[in-house]
Amino acid sequence: MAIQRTLSIIKPDATKRDVTGKINQMLETSGLRIVAQKRIKLSQDQAEGFYSVHKERPFYNDLVNFMMSGPVIVQVLEGENAVKLNRDVMGATNPEEADKGTIRAEVGLSIEANSVHGSDSEENAINEISFFFEDEEICP
Ligand code: ADP
Ligand code: MG
């Protein structure tokens, strides 16, 4: 399996509770390197655009508002099989169903406030990374 990159977001529930270091320690310990990172407040356009695949879902408006409710950290992770590895370290969408030791099980609060986002395919990872980062902002 080749070296991949994936987009990670630390969500507002986690920046609010000052657990960004704990989350990134879990990511780094798993073998993922943070090769780009910024702390930003999402605009309405960014939050709606980023989650546009979910716009028909009943939770879409709440999700957009949640993602704008505080700062987020957007970051690019790099490593062997990074897309799946990040999803494995994150755990299931619902923290109540996430395996013990995963970020969502240890840090997540609810199915919405589940602390982290991770790209779900290599193709989406490429698109999501370019949503937030220019090539020259990525420093492996
Ligand atoms: P994942 O983040 O695990 O890829 P999805 O892509 O299905 O999950 O959903 C995107 C985000 O929308 C989730 O991480 C979560 O914040 C929110 N979400 C998903 N399902 C629900 C739900 N049933 N109710 C409220 N929010 C949800
Ligand atoms: Mg998803």
GROMACS .gro file of C-alpha atoms and ligand atoms in nm:
model
  168
    1MET     CA    1   0.000   0.000   0.000
    2ALA     CA    2   0.135   0.338  -0.098
    3ILE     CA    3   0.181   0.651   0.110
    4GLN     CA    4  -0.146   0.847   0.108
    5ARG     CA    5  -0.274   1.179   0.237
    6THR     CA    6  -0.611   1.239   0.401
    7LEU     CA    7  -0.801   1.538   0.540
    8SER     CA    8  -0.862   1.547   0.914
    9ILE     CA    9  -1.075   1.804   1.096
   10ILE     CA   10  -1.083   1.848   1.472
   11LYS     CA   11  -1.439   1.966   1.532
   12PRO     CA   12  -1.565   2.252   1.758
   13ASP     CA   13  -1.665   2.022   2.046
   14ALA     CA   14  -1.300   1.920   2.076
   15THR     CA   15  -1.135   2.263   2.030
   16LYS     CA   16  -1.374   2.395   2.300
   17ARG     CA   17  -1.260   2.129   2.550
   18ASP     CA   18  -0.887   2.171   2.473
   19VAL     CA   19  -0.842   1.810   2.367
   20THR     CA   20  -0.673   1.883   2.032
   21GLY     CA   21  -0.334   1.770   2.167
   22LYS     CA   22  -0.480   1.443   2.294
   23ILE     CA   23  -0.644   1.377   1.955
   24ASN     CA   24  -0.327   1.454   1.761
   25GLN     CA   25  -0.121   1.237   1.993
   26MET     CA   26  -0.355   0.947   1.910
   27LEU     CA   27  -0.319   1.020   1.536
   28GLU     CA   28   0.060   1.056   1.551
   29THR     CA   29   0.103   0.746   1.766
   30SER     CA   30  -0.085   0.545   1.503
   31GLY     CA   31   0.175   0.637   1.240
   32LEU     CA   32   0.011   0.939   1.078
   33ARG     CA   33   0.221   1.254   1.029
   34ILE     CA   34   0.060   1.600   1.034
   35VAL     CA   35   0.201   1.762   0.719
   36ALA     CA   36  -0.027   2.072   0.714
   37GLN     CA   37  -0.241   2.233   0.982
   38LYS     CA   38  -0.445   2.546   1.054
   39ARG     CA   39  -0.698   2.658   1.316
   40ILE     CA   40  -0.985   2.842   1.149
   41LYS     CA   41  -1.347   2.943   1.198
   42LEU     CA   42  -1.556   2.801   0.913
   43SER     CA   43  -1.777   3.045   0.723
   44GLN     CA   44  -2.134   2.941   0.636
   45ASP     CA   45  -2.024   2.890   0.273
   46GLN     CA   46  -1.733   2.669   0.379
   47ALA     CA   47  -1.942   2.458   0.619
   48GLU     CA   48  -2.226   2.416   0.368
   49GLY     CA   49  -1.988   2.346   0.081
   50PHE     CA   50  -1.775   2.098   0.270
   51TYR     CA   51  -2.078   1.892   0.377
   52SER     CA   52  -2.280   1.940   0.056
   53VAL     CA   53  -2.293   1.561   0.001
   54HIS     CA   54  -2.518   1.550   0.309
   55LYS     CA   55  -2.752   1.834   0.209
   56GLU     CA   56  -3.056   1.608   0.175
   57ARG     CA   57  -2.997   1.446   0.514
   58PRO     CA   58  -3.220   1.555   0.806
   59PHE     CA   59  -2.917   1.649   1.018
   60TYR     CA   60  -2.756   1.877   0.754
   61ASN     CA   61  -2.859   2.218   0.897
   62ASP     CA   62  -2.767   2.119   1.251
   63LEU     CA   63  -2.434   1.982   1.127
   64VAL     CA   64  -2.351   2.305   0.941
   65ASN     CA   65  -2.437   2.513   1.250
   66PHE     CA   66  -2.237   2.282   1.476
   67MET     CA   67  -1.931   2.308   1.250
   68MET     CA   68  -1.955   2.690   1.272
   69SER     CA   69  -2.007   2.695   1.649
   70GLY     CA   70  -1.636   2.734   1.729
   71PRO     CA   71  -1.291   2.700   1.579
   72VAL     CA   72  -1.188   2.387   1.396
   73ILE     CA   73  -0.843   2.254   1.311
   74VAL     CA   74  -0.808   2.143   0.953
   75GLN     CA   75  -0.506   1.926   0.887
   76VAL     CA   76  -0.351   1.694   0.632
   77LEU     CA   77  -0.230   1.356   0.755
   78GLU     CA   78   0.023   1.149   0.564
   79GLY     CA   79   0.123   0.789   0.602
   80GLU     CA   80   0.094   0.433   0.478
   81ASN     CA   81  -0.274   0.365   0.396
   82ALA     CA   82  -0.359   0.701   0.561
   83VAL     CA   83  -0.726   0.720   0.456
   84LYS     CA   84  -0.827   0.391   0.618
   85LEU     CA   85  -0.581   0.420   0.905
   86ASN     CA   86  -0.727   0.758   1.005
   87ARG     CA   87  -1.083   0.618   0.985
   88ASP     CA   88  -0.977   0.324   1.203
   89VAL     CA   89  -0.821   0.552   1.466
   90MET     CA   90  -1.132   0.778   1.457
   91GLY     CA   91  -1.381   0.496   1.521
   92ALA     CA   92  -1.749   0.471   1.425
   93THR     CA   93  -1.957   0.786   1.360
   94ASN     CA   94  -2.159   0.732   1.679
   95PRO     CA   95  -1.923   0.741   1.981
   96GLU     CA   96  -2.152   0.492   2.157
   97GLU     CA   97  -2.074   0.239   1.881
   98ALA     CA   98  -1.705   0.323   1.843
   99ASP     CA   99  -1.447   0.065   1.953
  100LYS     CA  100  -1.269   0.130   2.281
  101GLY     CA  101  -0.944   0.320   2.229
  102THR     CA  102  -1.065   0.508   1.922
  103ILE     CA  103  -1.081   0.889   1.923
  104ARG     CA  104  -1.460   0.901   1.906
  105ALA     CA  105  -1.498   0.649   2.188
  106GLU     CA  106  -1.249   0.831   2.411
  107VAL     CA  107  -1.331   1.194   2.325
  108GLY     CA  108  -1.658   1.212   2.125
  109LEU     CA  109  -1.976   1.341   2.293
  110SER     CA  110  -2.257   1.242   2.055
  111ILE     CA  111  -2.329   1.126   1.700
  112GLU     CA  112  -2.305   1.492   1.591
  113ALA     CA  113  -2.034   1.620   1.826
  114ASN     CA  114  -1.800   1.332   1.749
  115SER     CA  115  -1.479   1.538   1.763
  116VAL     CA  116  -1.318   1.446   1.430
  117HIS     CA  117  -1.376   1.426   1.056
  118GLY     CA  118  -1.175   1.205   0.822
  119SER     CA  119  -1.196   1.159   0.444
  120ASP     CA  120  -1.364   0.830   0.351
  121SER     CA  121  -1.185   0.752   0.021
  122GLU     CA  122  -0.864   0.848  -0.154
  123GLU     CA  123  -1.059   1.043  -0.416
  124ASN     CA  124  -1.252   1.239  -0.153
  125ALA     CA  125  -0.928   1.298   0.037
  126ILE     CA  126  -0.774   1.471  -0.265
  127ASN     CA  127  -1.082   1.692  -0.308
  128GLU     CA  128  -1.116   1.770   0.064
  129ILE     CA  129  -0.746   1.858   0.099
  130SER     CA  130  -0.770   2.102  -0.191
  131PHE     CA  131  -1.085   2.253  -0.031
  132PHE     CA  132  -0.865   2.391   0.251
  133PHE     CA  133  -0.500   2.383   0.140
  134GLU     CA  134  -0.279   2.509  -0.141
  135ASP     CA  135  -0.002   2.268  -0.244
  136GLU     CA  136   0.268   2.493  -0.097
  137GLU     CA  137   0.100   2.486   0.247
  138ILE     CA  138   0.169   2.112   0.272
  139CYS     CA  139   0.513   2.045   0.422
  140PRO     CA  140   0.594   1.673   0.447
  141ADP     P1  141  -1.848   1.019   0.926
  141ADP     O1  142  -1.804   1.153   0.984
  141ADP     O2  143  -1.820   0.905   1.019
  141ADP     O3  144  -1.792   0.996   0.787
  141ADP     P2  145  -2.102   1.082   0.798
  141ADP     O4  146  -2.022   1.121   0.678
  141ADP     O5  147  -2.215   0.986   0.780
  141ADP     O6  148  -2.007   1.024   0.914
  141ADP     O7  149  -2.165   1.212   0.865
  141ADP     C1  150  -2.092   1.335   0.868
  141ADP     C2  151  -2.110   1.397   1.004
  141ADP     O8  152  -2.248   1.432   1.023
  141ADP     C3  153  -2.080   1.305   1.124
  141ADP     O9  154  -1.942   1.297   1.154
  141ADP     C4  155  -2.159   1.371   1.235
  141ADP    O10  156  -2.093   1.488   1.285
  141ADP     C5  157  -2.285   1.416   1.159
  141ADP     N1  158  -2.392   1.313   1.166
  141ADP     C6  159  -2.393   1.193   1.102
  141ADP     N2  160  -2.507   1.124   1.129
  141ADP     C7  161  -2.578   1.203   1.213
  141ADP     C8  162  -2.706   1.190   1.278
  141ADP     N3  163  -2.782   1.081   1.261
  141ADP     N4  164  -2.747   1.292   1.357
  141ADP     C9  165  -2.671   1.404   1.374
  141ADP     N5  166  -2.552   1.423   1.315
  141ADP    C10  167  -2.505   1.324   1.237
  142MG      MG  168  -1.825   1.107   0.613
   0.00000   0.00000   0.00000
